[in-house]
XYZ file of C-alpha atoms in Angstrom:
242
model
C -1.902 -4.199 -35.280
C -0.320 -3.161 -38.434
C 2.479 -1.213 -36.585
C 3.139 -4.311 -34.507
C 3.391 -6.502 -37.468
C 6.040 -4.122 -39.041
C 7.876 -3.977 -35.761
C 8.118 -7.675 -35.777
C 9.349 -7.869 -39.248
C 12.105 -5.295 -38.240
C 13.129 -7.331 -35.205
C 13.354 -10.471 -37.123
C 15.369 -8.706 -39.864
C 17.645 -7.455 -36.962
C 17.941 -10.936 -35.248
C 18.762 -12.438 -38.655
C 21.541 -9.913 -39.271
C 22.944 -10.659 -35.787
C 22.904 -14.492 -36.380
C 24.808 -13.899 -39.777
C 27.395 -11.880 -38.074
C 27.930 -14.533 -35.249
C 27.455 -17.416 -37.674
C 24.789 -18.863 -35.306
C 23.341 -21.881 -37.231
C 20.644 -23.118 -34.750
C 17.165 -24.424 -35.360
C 15.642 -23.741 -31.974
C 12.223 -22.236 -31.969
C 12.574 -18.472 -31.977
C 9.909 -16.377 -33.355
C 12.409 -13.690 -34.386
C 15.059 -15.976 -35.764
C 15.025 -17.125 -39.222
C 16.069 -20.762 -39.811
C 19.733 -20.950 -41.045
C 20.335 -24.804 -40.982
C 20.705 -26.985 -44.024
C 17.433 -28.846 -43.775
C 14.370 -27.414 -42.195
C 12.446 -29.353 -39.552
C 9.137 -28.780 -37.897
C 10.426 -26.012 -35.624
C 11.807 -24.026 -38.694
C 8.529 -24.543 -40.488
C 6.542 -23.161 -37.505
C 8.809 -20.134 -37.221
C 8.506 -19.290 -41.041
C 4.920 -19.963 -40.741
C 4.465 -17.294 -38.202
C 6.839 -14.928 -40.160
C 4.658 -15.354 -43.440
C 1.370 -14.786 -41.677
C 2.595 -11.672 -39.884
C 4.306 -10.391 -43.144
C 1.236 -10.840 -45.177
C -0.887 -8.950 -42.450
C 1.752 -6.158 -42.571
C 1.779 -5.948 -46.408
C -1.848 -6.257 -47.056
C -3.649 -4.605 -44.149
C -2.925 -1.103 -45.286
C -4.621 -1.636 -48.656
C -7.877 -2.754 -46.978
C -8.472 0.444 -44.713
C -10.533 2.152 -47.377
C -12.876 -0.751 -47.890
C -13.330 -1.349 -44.262
C -13.866 2.445 -43.558
C -16.567 2.612 -46.324
C -18.155 -0.560 -45.116
C -18.312 0.496 -41.482
C -19.528 4.052 -42.362
C -22.419 2.688 -44.649
C -23.539 0.083 -42.081
C -23.377 2.559 -39.154
C -25.776 4.804 -40.824
C -28.342 1.980 -41.509
C -31.058 1.782 -38.733
C -31.530 -1.947 -39.277
C -27.906 -2.571 -38.429
C -27.663 -3.574 -34.741
C -23.971 -3.917 -34.169
C -21.765 -2.557 -36.958
C -18.519 -2.805 -35.050
C -19.174 -6.557 -34.616
C -19.755 -6.809 -38.588
C -16.535 -4.758 -39.135
C -14.533 -7.108 -36.876
C -15.993 -10.289 -38.628
C -15.324 -8.674 -42.060
C -11.624 -8.096 -41.038
C -11.236 -11.480 -39.678
C -12.352 -13.039 -43.013
C -9.353 -11.029 -44.547
C -6.958 -12.633 -41.870
C -8.177 -16.159 -42.759
C -7.470 -15.710 -46.434
C -3.985 -14.063 -45.695
C -3.311 -16.969 -43.282
C -4.218 -19.653 -45.853
C -2.024 -18.056 -48.451
C 0.920 -17.548 -45.864
C 0.870 -21.291 -45.170
C 0.826 -22.301 -48.930
C 3.788 -19.863 -49.405
C 5.677 -21.389 -46.447
C 5.114 -24.832 -47.668
C 6.451 -23.642 -51.149
C 9.540 -22.236 -49.312
C 9.826 -25.393 -47.193
C 10.037 -27.538 -50.407
C 12.228 -25.142 -52.350
C 14.662 -24.821 -49.335
C 15.020 -28.632 -48.737
C 15.555 -29.191 -52.410
C 18.370 -26.651 -52.392
C 16.681 -24.187 -54.823
C 16.495 -21.306 -52.261
C 19.112 -20.360 -49.722
C 18.512 -19.615 -46.137
C 17.296 -15.989 -46.950
C 14.542 -17.548 -49.033
C 16.382 -16.376 -52.281
C 16.206 -18.470 -55.430
C 19.628 -19.705 -56.189
C 19.119 -20.187 -59.989
C 18.895 -17.222 -62.237
C 16.844 -18.747 -64.818
C 14.241 -19.743 -62.289
C 14.404 -16.257 -60.696
C 13.992 -14.621 -64.166
C 11.154 -16.762 -65.177
C 9.448 -15.984 -61.782
C 9.745 -12.149 -62.577
C 8.588 -12.682 -66.118
C 5.517 -14.662 -64.889
C 4.716 -11.943 -62.307
C 5.148 -9.347 -64.881
C 2.973 -10.879 -67.476
C 0.173 -11.436 -64.964
C 0.148 -7.723 -64.419
C -1.455 -7.534 -68.128
C -3.927 -10.312 -67.590
C -7.716 -9.999 -67.425
C -7.799 -11.723 -64.084
C -5.451 -9.012 -62.581
C -7.709 -6.340 -64.176
C -10.901 -7.814 -62.810
C -9.521 -8.313 -59.234
C -7.932 -4.783 -59.210
C -11.145 -3.265 -60.296
C -12.897 -4.773 -57.303
C -10.202 -3.421 -54.851
C -10.324 0.064 -56.377
C -13.958 0.553 -56.262
C -15.075 -0.800 -52.784
C -18.294 1.371 -52.819
C -19.651 -0.230 -55.919
C -18.723 -3.729 -54.754
C -20.432 -3.135 -51.349
C -23.683 -1.572 -53.072
C -23.886 -4.534 -55.327
C -24.214 -6.840 -52.388
C -27.304 -7.671 -50.311
C -26.216 -7.603 -46.686
C -28.779 -8.717 -44.152
C -27.007 -10.525 -41.509
C -23.671 -11.843 -40.315
C -23.798 -14.628 -42.974
C -23.818 -11.993 -45.680
C -20.975 -10.061 -44.128
C -18.884 -13.104 -43.895
C -19.598 -13.761 -47.583
C -18.777 -10.197 -48.556
C -15.453 -10.394 -46.740
C -14.345 -13.624 -48.359
C -15.403 -12.577 -51.803
C -13.686 -9.143 -51.517
C -10.644 -10.791 -49.721
C -10.016 -13.263 -52.491
C -10.301 -10.374 -55.050
C -7.704 -8.488 -52.882
C -5.475 -11.712 -52.838
C -5.997 -12.373 -56.534
C -4.666 -8.925 -57.339
C -1.557 -9.129 -55.250
C -0.392 -12.916 -54.984
C 1.925 -12.792 -58.173
C 3.755 -9.767 -56.652
C 4.468 -11.909 -53.540
C 6.587 -14.117 -55.702
C 9.120 -11.393 -56.222
C 10.163 -12.128 -52.447
C 11.611 -15.330 -53.628
C 13.849 -13.358 -55.970
C 15.299 -10.921 -53.584
C 14.968 -13.015 -50.367
C 11.817 -13.655 -48.298
C 13.096 -11.729 -45.459
C 14.637 -8.766 -47.294
C 12.850 -5.978 -45.370
C 13.641 -3.350 -48.169
C 11.711 -5.366 -50.821
C 8.942 -6.147 -48.366
C 8.449 -2.330 -47.935
C 8.807 -1.641 -51.863
C 6.022 -4.625 -52.550
C 3.778 -2.917 -50.015
C 3.936 0.426 -51.560
C 3.353 -1.171 -55.023
C 0.311 -2.852 -53.873
C -1.002 0.307 -52.342
C 0.009 2.335 -55.411
C -2.094 0.128 -57.767
C -5.086 0.552 -55.560
C -5.071 4.212 -54.973
C -3.098 5.903 -57.724
C -5.370 6.990 -60.822
C -5.002 5.198 -64.122
C -4.646 1.846 -62.435
C -3.961 -0.102 -65.712
C -1.138 2.070 -66.461
C 0.254 1.613 -62.873
C -0.207 -2.258 -63.235
C 1.355 -2.251 -66.623
C 4.308 -0.219 -65.593
C 5.199 -2.526 -62.810
C 4.580 -5.403 -65.249
C 7.028 -4.054 -67.819
C 9.616 -3.558 -65.282
C 9.252 -7.056 -63.882
C 9.433 -8.539 -67.389
C 12.684 -6.496 -68.240
C 14.242 -7.424 -64.991
C 13.482 -11.166 -65.386
C 14.883 -11.174 -69.121
C 18.031 -9.563 -67.787
C 18.629 -12.143 -65.236
C 18.000 -14.916 -67.745
C 20.323 -13.370 -70.408
C 23.090 -12.334 -68.145
């Protein structure tokens, strides 16, 4: 599923390039075509909603593999658990629900910014001060206690699972939503960078995905987060000054 999501992003990026070369400015419903007209309508919003949901899945799913693997391994070895695969499926679905909710929020934000002329058809902020401020905000968030607390839960899935009492499906759903929110809380500010370089800039989607993974698996996580934060603050300051 993750591979299919990345395949979709590649196809959409290719379709967008072809539309730009042919100067095609249609607003027909096409799940591989990014809206390029002046004002977005309902079809454009639906296309971009699909794009955001799939993009969030492609970016965030790899960082959940360790948590899901540990959870499934622990539950499979417990004699009281009747269907560990069902629990794993439910746990995974809670992540998808959270990512879908954030995707719809991000799409609504892009819809408003686009129709106000603050982002272009690529989803790139057209004002350097606004773009720089976004980068500085995302950079400063990397130093915050909220970031550290969320990242700690993502980097130590075993301790998170051991600290939960899981006796049935209800507890599985609760565990999934809680850890999914920590996962989103850790990474949501990095998603804002997409509005600086373009929501459909495939290179930056890949870079942010690796940054999310690096924070969760590389030792000295605070240093990693603060390194990214410092780069973002410097980059944002450069945009504002120059």
